[in-house]
Coordinates of C-alpha atoms in Angstrom, one line a residue:
M1 CA -6.2 8.0 -17.2
R2 CA -6.4 7.8 -20.6
E3 CA -3.8 10.3 -21.4
I4 CA -1.2 9.1 -22.9
D5 CA 2.2 10.2 -20.7
T6 CA 4.9 11.1 -22.8
K7 CA 6.9 13.4 -19.4
R8 CA 10.2 12.3 -18.8
P9 CA 10.1 9.6 -16.3
I10 CA 10.4 10.4 -12.2
W11 CA 10.9 6.6 -11.5
S12 CA 12.3 3.7 -12.2
Y13 CA 13.5 0.2 -11.7
K14 CA 17.1 0.8 -10.8
G15 CA 19.1 2.7 -8.7
V16 CA 18.0 6.0 -6.7
T17 CA 14.8 6.2 -8.7
G18 CA 14.2 2.4 -8.0
P19 CA 11.4 0.4 -6.4
D20 CA 12.9 0.9 -2.8
R21 CA 12.9 4.6 -3.3
W22 CA 9.7 5.0 -4.8
S23 CA 7.9 6.1 -1.8
S24 CA 10.2 8.9 -1.0
L25 CA 10.1 10.6 -4.7
S26 CA 6.8 12.0 -4.3
D27 CA 4.4 12.2 -1.5
S28 CA 1.6 11.2 -4.3
F29 CA 4.0 7.6 -3.9
Q30 CA 3.4 7.1 -0.4
P31 CA 1.1 3.9 -0.6
C32 CA 4.4 2.0 -2.4
D33 CA 5.8 1.8 1.2
S34 CA 2.7 2.6 3.5
G35 CA -0.1 0.4 1.7
L36 CA -1.5 -2.9 2.8
R37 CA -2.5 -4.5 -0.2
Q38 CA 0.6 -3.9 -2.5
S39 CA 1.0 -6.2 -6.0
P40 CA 2.2 -8.1 -7.5
I41 CA 1.7 -11.1 -5.1
D42 CA 2.7 -15.0 -4.9
I43 CA -0.4 -16.5 -5.8
T44 CA -0.8 -19.6 -3.5
G45 CA -2.6 -20.7 -0.8
Y46 CA -6.0 -20.0 -2.7
E47 CA -9.4 -20.8 -2.1
R48 CA -12.0 -22.4 -4.5
A49 CA -14.6 -19.9 -5.6
T50 CA -17.7 -19.7 -7.5
E51 CA -17.6 -16.1 -9.0
T52 CA -18.6 -15.7 -12.6
H53 CA -16.1 -16.1 -16.1
I54 CA -15.2 -12.9 -17.0
E55 CA -16.9 -11.6 -20.3
F56 CA -14.6 -10.2 -22.6
L57 CA -16.2 -7.4 -25.0
Y58 CA -13.1 -6.1 -27.0
N59 CA -13.6 -4.0 -30.3
S60 CA -11.4 -1.1 -29.9
K61 CA -8.5 -0.2 -32.5
P62 CA -5.5 1.3 -30.4
I63 CA -5.4 5.0 -30.4
G64 CA -1.2 4.3 -29.9
V65 CA 1.8 3.2 -28.4
Y66 CA 4.3 4.5 -26.8
N67 CA 7.9 3.3 -25.1
N68 CA 8.1 5.8 -21.9
G69 CA 11.4 3.5 -20.8
R70 CA 10.0 1.6 -18.1
T71 CA 7.3 -0.4 -20.5
I72 CA 5.4 -0.2 -24.0
T73 CA 2.2 0.8 -23.6
V74 CA -0.4 0.7 -26.1
W75 CA -3.8 2.9 -25.3
Y76 CA -7.0 1.9 -26.8
H77 CA -9.9 3.7 -27.9
P78 CA -13.4 3.5 -25.9
D79 CA -15.7 0.9 -26.7
S80 CA -14.2 -2.4 -25.1
Y81 CA -15.3 -3.7 -22.1
V82 CA -14.8 -6.7 -19.4
V83 CA -17.8 -7.7 -17.3
T84 CA -16.4 -9.4 -13.9
S85 CA -17.8 -10.3 -10.7
T86 CA -17.3 -6.8 -9.4
G87 CA -18.8 -4.6 -11.9
V88 CA -18.3 -3.4 -15.6
F89 CA -14.9 -2.2 -16.5
E90 CA -13.9 0.1 -19.9
L91 CA -10.6 -1.0 -21.3
V92 CA -8.1 1.6 -21.0
Q93 CA -4.4 0.2 -22.1
A94 CA -2.1 -2.8 -22.1
H95 CA 1.6 -2.6 -21.2
Y96 CA 4.1 -5.8 -20.2
H97 CA 6.7 -6.9 -17.8
A98 CA 9.8 -8.6 -18.1
P99 CA 10.2 -11.1 -16.4
S100 CA 6.8 -11.3 -14.4
E101 CA 5.7 -9.4 -11.7
H102 CA 3.2 -12.2 -10.1
L103 CA 4.5 -15.6 -9.1
I104 CA 1.5 -18.4 -9.4
D105 CA 2.6 -21.6 -6.5
N106 CA 6.1 -19.7 -6.7
R107 CA 6.9 -20.0 -10.3
R108 CA 8.2 -17.0 -12.1
Y109 CA 7.1 -16.3 -15.8
S110 CA 9.2 -15.0 -18.4
A111 CA 6.6 -12.1 -18.5
E112 CA 3.5 -10.8 -17.8
I113 CA 0.9 -8.5 -19.8
H114 CA -1.5 -6.2 -18.0
I115 CA -4.2 -5.3 -19.5
V116 CA -5.8 -2.4 -17.6
H117 CA -9.2 -1.5 -17.3
E118 CA -11.4 1.6 -15.4
N119 CA -15.0 1.7 -14.3
S120 CA -17.1 5.3 -14.5
E121 CA -15.9 6.2 -10.9
S122 CA -12.3 5.3 -11.8
D123 CA -11.6 2.3 -10.3
L124 CA -9.2 0.1 -11.8
A125 CA -9.6 -3.5 -12.8
V126 CA -6.1 -5.3 -14.5
V127 CA -6.5 -8.7 -16.1
A128 CA -2.8 -10.4 -16.3
L129 CA -1.6 -12.9 -18.7
M130 CA 1.4 -15.0 -18.2
V131 CA 3.9 -15.2 -21.0
E132 CA 6.6 -17.9 -21.5
V133 CA 9.5 -19.0 -23.9
G134 CA 8.0 -20.9 -27.0
D135 CA 6.4 -20.1 -30.1
A136 CA 6.8 -16.7 -31.7
N137 CA 4.1 -14.5 -31.2
T138 CA 2.6 -12.2 -33.5
L139 CA 1.0 -9.4 -31.1
V140 CA 4.4 -8.9 -29.5
D141 CA 6.0 -8.6 -33.3
G142 CA 3.6 -6.0 -33.7
L143 CA 4.2 -4.1 -30.2
I144 CA 8.1 -4.3 -31.3
T145 CA 7.7 -3.1 -34.6
T146 CA 5.6 -0.7 -33.6
S147 CA 7.8 0.8 -30.6
E148 CA 10.6 1.2 -32.9
S149 CA 8.7 3.2 -35.7
K150 CA 10.4 6.4 -36.6
R151 CA 6.6 8.0 -36.6
S152 CA 5.0 9.7 -33.7
P153 CA 4.2 7.5 -30.7
Y154 CA 0.4 7.8 -32.4
G155 CA 1.7 5.2 -35.3
T156 CA -0.3 1.2 -34.6
H157 CA -0.2 -2.3 -35.8
P158 CA -3.0 -4.2 -36.8
M159 CA -2.3 -7.1 -34.5
L160 CA -2.3 -4.5 -31.7
H161 CA -6.6 -4.5 -32.2
S162 CA -8.0 -5.4 -28.8
R163 CA -9.5 -8.5 -29.9
F164 CA -6.2 -10.2 -29.9
L165 CA -5.8 -9.6 -26.4
K166 CA -8.8 -11.9 -25.4
P167 CA -7.3 -14.6 -23.2
R168 CA -7.7 -18.4 -24.4
A169 CA -8.6 -20.0 -20.9
N170 CA -11.7 -18.9 -18.7
G171 CA -9.9 -19.4 -15.0
Y172 CA -8.3 -17.0 -13.0
F173 CA -6.9 -16.0 -9.3
H174 CA -8.8 -12.9 -8.2
Y175 CA -7.8 -10.6 -5.3
I176 CA -7.5 -6.8 -4.0
G177 CA -4.1 -5.2 -4.5
S178 CA -2.5 -2.3 -6.0
T179 CA -1.1 -1.0 -9.2
T180 CA 2.4 -2.2 -9.4
T181 CA 4.0 1.1 -10.5
P182 CA 3.8 4.1 -8.6
P183 CA 1.9 5.9 -6.9
C184 CA 1.0 2.3 -6.0
I185 CA -2.6 2.8 -6.6
E186 CA -5.2 1.0 -3.9
P187 CA -7.4 -0.9 -4.1
V188 CA -7.0 -2.6 -7.9
D189 CA -9.3 -5.6 -9.1
W190 CA -6.9 -8.3 -10.5
F191 CA -7.5 -10.9 -12.1
I192 CA -4.6 -13.3 -13.3
M193 CA -5.9 -15.6 -16.1
E194 CA -4.4 -19.2 -15.9
G195 CA -2.9 -20.6 -18.9
S196 CA 0.4 -18.5 -20.8
L197 CA 1.0 -17.3 -24.1
T198 CA 4.2 -18.0 -26.0
V199 CA 6.8 -15.3 -27.0
S200 CA 10.1 -16.3 -28.8
A201 CA 13.5 -15.8 -26.9
D202 CA 14.8 -13.5 -29.7
Q203 CA 10.8 -11.4 -28.5
L204 CA 11.6 -11.9 -25.2
A205 CA 15.0 -10.2 -25.6
A206 CA 13.8 -7.5 -27.7
L207 CA 11.1 -6.6 -25.1
T208 CA 13.9 -6.5 -22.2
S209 CA 16.3 -4.3 -24.7
A210 CA 13.2 -1.8 -25.0
T211 CA 13.2 -1.1 -21.0
R212 CA 17.0 -1.5 -21.2
G213 CA 16.8 -4.4 -18.5
P214 CA 14.1 -6.1 -16.0
N215 CA 10.9 -3.8 -15.7
N216 CA 9.2 -6.1 -12.8
R217 CA 8.4 -5.0 -8.6
A218 CA 9.2 -7.5 -6.3
I219 CA 6.4 -9.7 -4.7
Q220 CA 4.5 -7.7 -1.9
P221 CA 3.2 -9.0 1.5
L222 CA -0.1 -10.7 1.4
N223 CA -1.1 -9.1 4.7
G224 CA -4.1 -12.0 4.9
R225 CA -5.6 -10.9 1.7
T226 CA -8.0 -13.8 0.7
I227 CA -6.7 -14.9 -3.1
R228 CA -10.1 -16.8 -4.6
H229 CA -9.2 -19.6 -7.9
V230 CA -12.2 -19.6 -10.1
T231 CA -11.9 -22.2 -12.6

């Protein structure tokens, strides 16, 4: 999964290659329609749980930044990990969606950052950080300026070091879902962190402009899944 995908998109967020058509674009995309544990979801009706807090062992510098037209992704060198209640996962990449994909108690946020991790068996764990409009964010400035650089997509910015991804709050919501983009892989361990980051209105506009509009998938059915809330 660590390879940087620079291929021309075969799917998108609108039109004939949009979310309603994903499953018809490739046989490997079938879970986007048939999967029973799809993401994103509305985080509501959760139950209190006693899982351990996530330990963030982030040390990696970025390999590079790439805007594939659907999001801007920062890829990281090995040597950063999260330790969760379900195992140890290595940091692979981080990207964003605007507006947010998940809802929390029926509330949609301005944006959502996904920090993607993978273990030795190729299982995925994604930590999600909610974003709302407020003070400007230097991390987002680094993301935007680097993605717009005339250099190769491997150019990086100091603020994109993985240590700046560490959430400020310890509480989170945990459920089993999927990737929110094709091929909609199941299962994925999702950890939706409590609290939120802020971006300025101008930064949010720049993020949305970079993908030529919203890049969020619609809410998917819960299908009886349990959502655990760890405080």
